[in-house]
Short mmCIF file of C-alpha atoms in Angstrom, two decimals:
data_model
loop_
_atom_site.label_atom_id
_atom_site.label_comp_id
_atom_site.label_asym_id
_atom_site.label_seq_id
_atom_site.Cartn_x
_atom_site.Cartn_y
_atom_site.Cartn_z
CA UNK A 45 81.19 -19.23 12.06
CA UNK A 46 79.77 -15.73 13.46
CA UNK A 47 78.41 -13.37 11.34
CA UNK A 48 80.33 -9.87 10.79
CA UNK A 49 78.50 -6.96 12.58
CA UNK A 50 75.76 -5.57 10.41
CA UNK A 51 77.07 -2.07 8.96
CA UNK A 52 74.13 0.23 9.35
CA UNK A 53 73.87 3.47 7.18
CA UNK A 54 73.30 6.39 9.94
CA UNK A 55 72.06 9.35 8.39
CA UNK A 56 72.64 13.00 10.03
CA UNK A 57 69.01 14.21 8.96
CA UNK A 58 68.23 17.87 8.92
CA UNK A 59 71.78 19.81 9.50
CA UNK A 60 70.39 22.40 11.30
CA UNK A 61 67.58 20.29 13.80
CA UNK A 62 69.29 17.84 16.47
CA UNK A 63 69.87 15.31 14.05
CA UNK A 64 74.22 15.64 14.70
CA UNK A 65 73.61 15.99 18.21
CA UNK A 66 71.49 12.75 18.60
CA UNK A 67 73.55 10.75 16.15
CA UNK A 68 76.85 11.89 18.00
CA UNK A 69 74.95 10.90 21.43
CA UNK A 70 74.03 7.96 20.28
CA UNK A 71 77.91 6.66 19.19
CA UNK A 72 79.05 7.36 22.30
CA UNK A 73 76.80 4.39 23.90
CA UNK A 74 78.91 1.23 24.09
CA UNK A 75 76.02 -0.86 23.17
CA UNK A 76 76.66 0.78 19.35
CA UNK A 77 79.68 -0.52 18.57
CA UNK A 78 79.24 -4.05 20.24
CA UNK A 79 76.59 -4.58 17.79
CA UNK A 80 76.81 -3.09 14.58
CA UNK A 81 79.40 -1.52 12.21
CA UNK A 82 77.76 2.05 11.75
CA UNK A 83 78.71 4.01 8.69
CA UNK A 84 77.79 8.05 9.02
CA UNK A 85 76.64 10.49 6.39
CA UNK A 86 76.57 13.28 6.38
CA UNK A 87 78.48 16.79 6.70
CA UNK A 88 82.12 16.45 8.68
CA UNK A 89 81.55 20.37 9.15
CA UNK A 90 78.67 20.56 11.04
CA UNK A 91 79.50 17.40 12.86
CA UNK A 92 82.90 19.41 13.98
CA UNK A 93 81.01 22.23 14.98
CA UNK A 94 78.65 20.01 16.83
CA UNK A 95 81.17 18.22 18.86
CA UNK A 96 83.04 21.55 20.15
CA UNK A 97 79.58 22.65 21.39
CA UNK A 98 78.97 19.43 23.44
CA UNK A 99 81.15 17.08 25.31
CA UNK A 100 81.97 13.82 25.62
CA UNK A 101 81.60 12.63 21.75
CA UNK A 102 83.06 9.65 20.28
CA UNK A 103 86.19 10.51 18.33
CA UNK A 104 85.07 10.48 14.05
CA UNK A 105 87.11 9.34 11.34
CA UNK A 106 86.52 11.31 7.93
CA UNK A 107 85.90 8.64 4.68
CA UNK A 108 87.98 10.12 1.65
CA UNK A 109 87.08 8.61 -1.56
CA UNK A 110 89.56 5.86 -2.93
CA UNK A 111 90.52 4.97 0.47
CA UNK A 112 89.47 0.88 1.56
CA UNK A 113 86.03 1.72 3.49
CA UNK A 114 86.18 -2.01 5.04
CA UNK A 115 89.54 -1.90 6.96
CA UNK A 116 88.02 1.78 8.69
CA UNK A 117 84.28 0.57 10.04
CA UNK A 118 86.47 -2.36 11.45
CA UNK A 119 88.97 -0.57 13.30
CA UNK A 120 88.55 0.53 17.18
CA UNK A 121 89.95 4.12 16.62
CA UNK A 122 86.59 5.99 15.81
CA UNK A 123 83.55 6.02 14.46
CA UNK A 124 83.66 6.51 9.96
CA UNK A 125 81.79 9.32 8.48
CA UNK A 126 80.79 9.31 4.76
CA UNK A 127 80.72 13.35 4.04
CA UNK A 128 78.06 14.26 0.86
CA UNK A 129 78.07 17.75 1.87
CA UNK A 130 79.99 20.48 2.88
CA UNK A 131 77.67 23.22 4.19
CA UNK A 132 78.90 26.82 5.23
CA UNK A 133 78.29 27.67 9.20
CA UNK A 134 75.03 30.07 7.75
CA UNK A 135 73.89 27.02 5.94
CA UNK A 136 73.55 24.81 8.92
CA UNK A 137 72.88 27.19 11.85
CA UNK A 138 71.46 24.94 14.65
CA UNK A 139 67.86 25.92 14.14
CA UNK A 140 67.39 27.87 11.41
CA UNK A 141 66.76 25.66 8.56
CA UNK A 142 67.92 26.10 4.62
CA UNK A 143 67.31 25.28 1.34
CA UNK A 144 70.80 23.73 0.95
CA UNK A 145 70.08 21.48 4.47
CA UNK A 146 67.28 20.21 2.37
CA UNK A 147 69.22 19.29 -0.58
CA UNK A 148 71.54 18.45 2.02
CA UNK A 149 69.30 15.94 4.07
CA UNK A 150 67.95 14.50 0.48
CA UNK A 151 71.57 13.79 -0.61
CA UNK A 152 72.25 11.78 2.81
CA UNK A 153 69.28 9.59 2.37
CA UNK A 154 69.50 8.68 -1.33
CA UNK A 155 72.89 7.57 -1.14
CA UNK A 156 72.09 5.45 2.16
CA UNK A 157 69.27 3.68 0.11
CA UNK A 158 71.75 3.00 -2.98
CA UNK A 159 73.97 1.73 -0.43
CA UNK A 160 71.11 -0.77 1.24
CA UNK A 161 70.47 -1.75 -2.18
CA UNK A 162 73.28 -2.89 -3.46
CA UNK A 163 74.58 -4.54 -0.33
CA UNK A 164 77.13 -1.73 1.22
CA UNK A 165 74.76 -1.77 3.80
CA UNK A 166 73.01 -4.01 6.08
CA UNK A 167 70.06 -1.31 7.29
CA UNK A 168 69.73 1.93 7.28
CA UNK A 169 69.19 4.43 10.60
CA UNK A 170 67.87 7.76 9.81
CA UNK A 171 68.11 10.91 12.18
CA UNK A 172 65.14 13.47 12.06
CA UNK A 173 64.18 15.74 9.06
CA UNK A 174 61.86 18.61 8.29
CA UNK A 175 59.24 17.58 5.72
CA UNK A 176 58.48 21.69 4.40
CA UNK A 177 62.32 21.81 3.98
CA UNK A 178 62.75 19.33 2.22
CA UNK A 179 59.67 19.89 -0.05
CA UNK A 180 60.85 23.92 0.36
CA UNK A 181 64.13 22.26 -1.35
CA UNK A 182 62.42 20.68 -4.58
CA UNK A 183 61.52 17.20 -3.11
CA UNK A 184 58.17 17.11 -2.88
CA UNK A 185 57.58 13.86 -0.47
CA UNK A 186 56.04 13.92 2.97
CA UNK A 187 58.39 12.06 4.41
CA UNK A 188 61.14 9.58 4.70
CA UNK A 189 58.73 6.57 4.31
CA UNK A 190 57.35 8.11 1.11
CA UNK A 191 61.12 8.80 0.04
CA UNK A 192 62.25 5.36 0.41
CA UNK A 193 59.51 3.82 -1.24
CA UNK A 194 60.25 5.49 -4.10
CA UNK A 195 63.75 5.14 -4.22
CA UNK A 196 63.37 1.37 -3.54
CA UNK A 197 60.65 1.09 -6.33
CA UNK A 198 58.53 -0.52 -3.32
CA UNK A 199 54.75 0.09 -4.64
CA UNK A 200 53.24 -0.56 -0.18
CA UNK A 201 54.93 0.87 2.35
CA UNK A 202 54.25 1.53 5.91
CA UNK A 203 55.62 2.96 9.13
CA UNK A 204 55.76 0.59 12.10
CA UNK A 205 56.27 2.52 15.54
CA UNK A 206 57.76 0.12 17.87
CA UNK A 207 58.33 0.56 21.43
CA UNK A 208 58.64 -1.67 24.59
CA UNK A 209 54.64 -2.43 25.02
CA UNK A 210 53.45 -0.73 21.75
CA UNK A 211 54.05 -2.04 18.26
CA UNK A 212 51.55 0.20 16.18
CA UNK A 213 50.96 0.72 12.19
CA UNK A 214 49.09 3.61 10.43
CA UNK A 215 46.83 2.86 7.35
CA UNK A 216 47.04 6.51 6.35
CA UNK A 217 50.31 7.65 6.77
CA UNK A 218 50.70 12.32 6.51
CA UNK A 219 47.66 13.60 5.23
CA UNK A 220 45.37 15.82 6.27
CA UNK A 221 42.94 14.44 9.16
CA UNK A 222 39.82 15.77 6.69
CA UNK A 223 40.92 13.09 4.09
CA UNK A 224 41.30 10.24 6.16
CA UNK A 225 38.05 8.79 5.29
CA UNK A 226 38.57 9.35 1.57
CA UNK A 227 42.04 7.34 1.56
CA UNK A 228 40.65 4.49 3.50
CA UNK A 229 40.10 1.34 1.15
CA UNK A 230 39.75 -2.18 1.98
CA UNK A 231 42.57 -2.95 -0.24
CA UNK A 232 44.62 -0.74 1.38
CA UNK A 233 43.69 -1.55 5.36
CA UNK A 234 44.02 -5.51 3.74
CA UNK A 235 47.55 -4.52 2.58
CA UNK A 236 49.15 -2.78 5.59
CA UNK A 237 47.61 -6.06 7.86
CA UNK A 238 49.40 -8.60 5.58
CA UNK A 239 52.50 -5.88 5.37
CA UNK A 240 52.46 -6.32 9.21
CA UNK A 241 51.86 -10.08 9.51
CA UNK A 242 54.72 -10.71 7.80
CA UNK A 243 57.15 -8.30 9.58
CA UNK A 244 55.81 -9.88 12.64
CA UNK A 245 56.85 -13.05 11.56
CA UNK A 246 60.14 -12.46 9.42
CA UNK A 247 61.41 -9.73 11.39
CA UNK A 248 60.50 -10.21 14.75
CA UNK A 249 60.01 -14.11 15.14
CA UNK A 250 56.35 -14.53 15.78
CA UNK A 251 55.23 -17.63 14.88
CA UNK A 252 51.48 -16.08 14.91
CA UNK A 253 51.18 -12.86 15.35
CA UNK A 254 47.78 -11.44 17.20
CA UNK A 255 46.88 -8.28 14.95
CA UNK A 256 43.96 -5.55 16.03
CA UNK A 257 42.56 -3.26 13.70
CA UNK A 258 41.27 -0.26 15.26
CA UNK A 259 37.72 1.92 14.19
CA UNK A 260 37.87 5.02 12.56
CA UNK A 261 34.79 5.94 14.26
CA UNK A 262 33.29 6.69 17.79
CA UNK A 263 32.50 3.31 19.94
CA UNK A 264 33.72 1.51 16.52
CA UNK A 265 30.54 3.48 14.46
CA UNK A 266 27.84 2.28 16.63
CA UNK A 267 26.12 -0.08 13.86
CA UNK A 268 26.32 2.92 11.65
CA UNK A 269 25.12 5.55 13.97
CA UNK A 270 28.38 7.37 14.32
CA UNK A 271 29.61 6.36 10.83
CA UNK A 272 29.99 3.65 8.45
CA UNK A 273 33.58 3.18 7.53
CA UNK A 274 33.25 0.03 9.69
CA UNK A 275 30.69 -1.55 8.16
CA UNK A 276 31.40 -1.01 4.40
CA UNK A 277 35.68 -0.73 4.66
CA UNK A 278 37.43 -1.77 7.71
CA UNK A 279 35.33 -5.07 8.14
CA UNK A 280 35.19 -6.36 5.00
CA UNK A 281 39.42 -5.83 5.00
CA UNK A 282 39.37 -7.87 8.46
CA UNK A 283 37.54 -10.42 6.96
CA UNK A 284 39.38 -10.92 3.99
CA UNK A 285 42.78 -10.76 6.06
CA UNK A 286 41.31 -13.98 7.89
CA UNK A 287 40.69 -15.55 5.85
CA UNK A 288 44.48 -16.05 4.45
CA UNK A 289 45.29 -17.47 7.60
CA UNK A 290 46.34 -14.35 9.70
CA UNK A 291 44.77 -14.03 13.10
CA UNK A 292 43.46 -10.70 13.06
CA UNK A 293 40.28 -9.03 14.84
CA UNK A 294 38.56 -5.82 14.96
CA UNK A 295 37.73 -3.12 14.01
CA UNK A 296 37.93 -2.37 17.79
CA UNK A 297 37.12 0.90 19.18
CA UNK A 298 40.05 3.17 19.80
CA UNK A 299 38.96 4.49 22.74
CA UNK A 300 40.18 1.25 24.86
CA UNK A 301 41.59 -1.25 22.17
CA UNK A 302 45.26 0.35 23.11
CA UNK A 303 44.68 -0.51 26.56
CA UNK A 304 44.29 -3.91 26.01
CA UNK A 305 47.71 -3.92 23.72
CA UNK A 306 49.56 -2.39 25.79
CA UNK A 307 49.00 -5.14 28.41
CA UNK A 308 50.51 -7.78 25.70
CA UNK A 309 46.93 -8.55 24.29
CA UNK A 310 48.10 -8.05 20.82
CA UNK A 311 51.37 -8.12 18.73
CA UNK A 312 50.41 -5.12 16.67
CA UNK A 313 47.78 -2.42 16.23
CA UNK A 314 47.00 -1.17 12.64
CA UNK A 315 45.29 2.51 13.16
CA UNK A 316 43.50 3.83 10.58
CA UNK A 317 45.48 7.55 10.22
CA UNK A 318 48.63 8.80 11.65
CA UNK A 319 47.24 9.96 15.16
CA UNK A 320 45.08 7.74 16.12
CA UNK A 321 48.67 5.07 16.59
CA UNK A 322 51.33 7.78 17.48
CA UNK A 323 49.33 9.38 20.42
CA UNK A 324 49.42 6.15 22.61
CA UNK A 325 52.33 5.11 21.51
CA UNK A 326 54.17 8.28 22.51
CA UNK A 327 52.41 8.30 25.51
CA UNK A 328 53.98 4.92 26.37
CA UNK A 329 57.14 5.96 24.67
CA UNK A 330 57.84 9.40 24.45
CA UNK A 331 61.77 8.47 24.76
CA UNK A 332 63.05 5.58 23.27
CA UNK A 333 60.30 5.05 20.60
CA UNK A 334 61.46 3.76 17.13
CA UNK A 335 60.00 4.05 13.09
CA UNK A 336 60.11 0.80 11.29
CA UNK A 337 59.97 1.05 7.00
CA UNK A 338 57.68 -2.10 6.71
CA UNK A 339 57.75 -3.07 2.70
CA UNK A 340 61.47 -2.04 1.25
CA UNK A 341 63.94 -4.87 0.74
CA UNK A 342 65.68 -3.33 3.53
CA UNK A 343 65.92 -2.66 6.89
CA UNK A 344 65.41 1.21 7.72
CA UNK A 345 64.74 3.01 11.02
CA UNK A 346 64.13 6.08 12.32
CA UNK A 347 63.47 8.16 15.48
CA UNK A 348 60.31 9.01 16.12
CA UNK A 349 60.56 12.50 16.82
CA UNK A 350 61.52 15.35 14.57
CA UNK A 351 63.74 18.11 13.97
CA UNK A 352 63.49 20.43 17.39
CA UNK A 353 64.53 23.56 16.22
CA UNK A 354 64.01 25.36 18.91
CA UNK A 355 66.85 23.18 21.29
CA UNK A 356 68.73 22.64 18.32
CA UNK A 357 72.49 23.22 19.00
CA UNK A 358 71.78 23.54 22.97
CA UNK A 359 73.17 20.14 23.45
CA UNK A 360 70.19 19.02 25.16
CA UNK A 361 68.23 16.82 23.20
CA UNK A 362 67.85 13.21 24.30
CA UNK A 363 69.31 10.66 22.14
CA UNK A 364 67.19 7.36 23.32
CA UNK A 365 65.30 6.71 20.20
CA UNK A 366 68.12 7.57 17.77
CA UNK A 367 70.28 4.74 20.03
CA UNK A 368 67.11 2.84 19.76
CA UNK A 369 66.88 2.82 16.04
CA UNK A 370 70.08 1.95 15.28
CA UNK A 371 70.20 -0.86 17.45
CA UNK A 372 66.85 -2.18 16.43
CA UNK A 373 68.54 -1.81 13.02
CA UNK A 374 71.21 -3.92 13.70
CA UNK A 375 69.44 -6.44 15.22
CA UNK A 376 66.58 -6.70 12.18
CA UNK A 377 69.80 -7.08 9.69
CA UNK A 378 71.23 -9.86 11.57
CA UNK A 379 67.79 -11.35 10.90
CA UNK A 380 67.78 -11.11 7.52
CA UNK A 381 71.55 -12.06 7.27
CA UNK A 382 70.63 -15.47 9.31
CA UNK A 383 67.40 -15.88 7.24
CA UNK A 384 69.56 -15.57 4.30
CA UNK A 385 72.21 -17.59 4.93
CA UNK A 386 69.59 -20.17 6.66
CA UNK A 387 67.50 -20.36 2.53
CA UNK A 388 71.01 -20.76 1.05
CA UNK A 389 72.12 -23.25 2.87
CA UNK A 390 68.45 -25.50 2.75
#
């Protein structure tokens, strides 16, 4: 018997960025509702007022509370949206951000976690927001991954950036490029390879993934000349990866090692800071490029691309990546719905 369509939690992200525009673009693919159930939240307001400035938008249904939630994300006649706010037009002006679209863009992602977590939903795709808004709000994380990891009670988490030839993983995720070296630990670079190996294999069906680990340094520190992060951190993590069994290499200078990934050297490339991963992997994938949550017990994605305030409410912004990440959503919980019914029945 075929498994239901996962129902993926799509969150509307900052009300005043693109977030509405992308999420609306993104329903309107066919490819959405042939392979998941998506469930919106967000504001019906702003959505409204998004849809009269654009064209073309799938029809939305508005959730009430009481009503059976089931019987709507089945039906053909629209898409369902799960309102937690109800923001005044000056509260959600396409870009100029608020304090309440921060409280706003919080709400939207803590209820989409509560719903991952107790089953509701099968993943979780979330639409750009503004990390000074929402710490300008009262939340003081820099960023969703942080967020989640918190809400999930998930002690390692990392971001994944997947694209079509790119698949790479940050040891350091937002801080300041001046404390990069500081952060770095073996325990941690050991962590976010073993984080990785197993996504590769659980989520994406490698049997053996092929992991690099990139230098922090010039020419991979030059035997110390350029630095010795290499020598004393990175290395030492390699090693001790290896020697669980996961076939992993490096540290590799950055200067070519993405090269050689690209051309399907390597299943993944774990960076050591947030750069050093998202410039070649936006060069390869400026549209279309997806954020993977590797460590919560669920699925989450994201777009990998912010809040655009300055073409916000121009409906102009390119929806690829928010398409992207709710497929890719869809697809990793029909994984873990197969994996799961797969242990229950052995």
């Amino acid at each position: 018997m075929p498994l239901p369509k996962p129902i993926v939690a799509v969150t509307m992200g900052d009300p005043a960025g693109i977030g509405p525009e992308v999420v609306l673009k993104a329903l309107a693919d066919p490819a959405i509702k042939r392979n998941c159930r998506p469930l919106i939240l967000g504001d019906w307001e702003v959505f409204e007022r998004t849809r009269r400035r654009g064209k073309n938008y799938p029809k939305l249904i508005r959730w009430r509370q009481g009503e059976a939630l089931l019987p709507r994300l089945n039906g053909e006649a629209g898409f369902v949206v799960y309102p937690l706010s109800s923001l005044k037009a000056a509260e959600s002006r396409p870009g100029t951000p608020s304090r309440a679209g921060g409280h706003a863009a919080f709400r939207y992602i803590s209820v989409a976690a509560k719903l991952a977590l107790t089953g509701l939903a099968d993943a979780i795709a979330t639409a750009p927001i503004s990390k000074s808004v929402l710490i300008d709000a009262g939340y003081n994380y820099p960023g969703h991954t942080e967020l989640l990891a918190e809400l999930s009670r998930t002690r390692e988490c990392r971001m994944m950036l997947v694209g079509g030839k790119l698949r790479v993983v940050p040891v350091t995720g937002h801080v300041s490029f001046s404390q990069v070296p500081r952060v770095l630990s073996i325990d941690n670079i050991q962590t976010t390879i073993e984080l990785v190996y197993r996504s590769l294999r659980e989520l994406f069906g490698i049997g053996r993934p092929r992991i690099a680990v990139a230098a922090l340094n010039p020419h991979g520190g030059e035997d110390g000349i350029f630095g010795d992060e290499e020598i004393k951190i990175i290395r030492p993590a390699v090693r001790a990866a290896a020697m669980k069994g996961i076939a992993v290499g490096g540290p590799f200078p950055a200067d070519s090692l993405f090269h050689h990934a690209a051309q399907g050297d390597y299943d993944a490339v774990v960076c050591m800071y947030h750069d050093q991963g998202l410039i070649p992997m936006k060069l390869h994938h400026f549209f279309g490029g997806v954020a993977l949550t590797l460590g919560p017990p669920f699925v989450r994605t994201s777009v990998d691309h912010g809040t655009a305030y300055d073409i916000a409410g121009e409906a102009k912004a390119d929806a690829s990546s928010m398409k992207e990440a709710i497929l890719l959503a869809a697809r990793l919980a029909r994984v873990n719905k197969q994996l799961g019914r797969k242990v229950q029945q052995d």
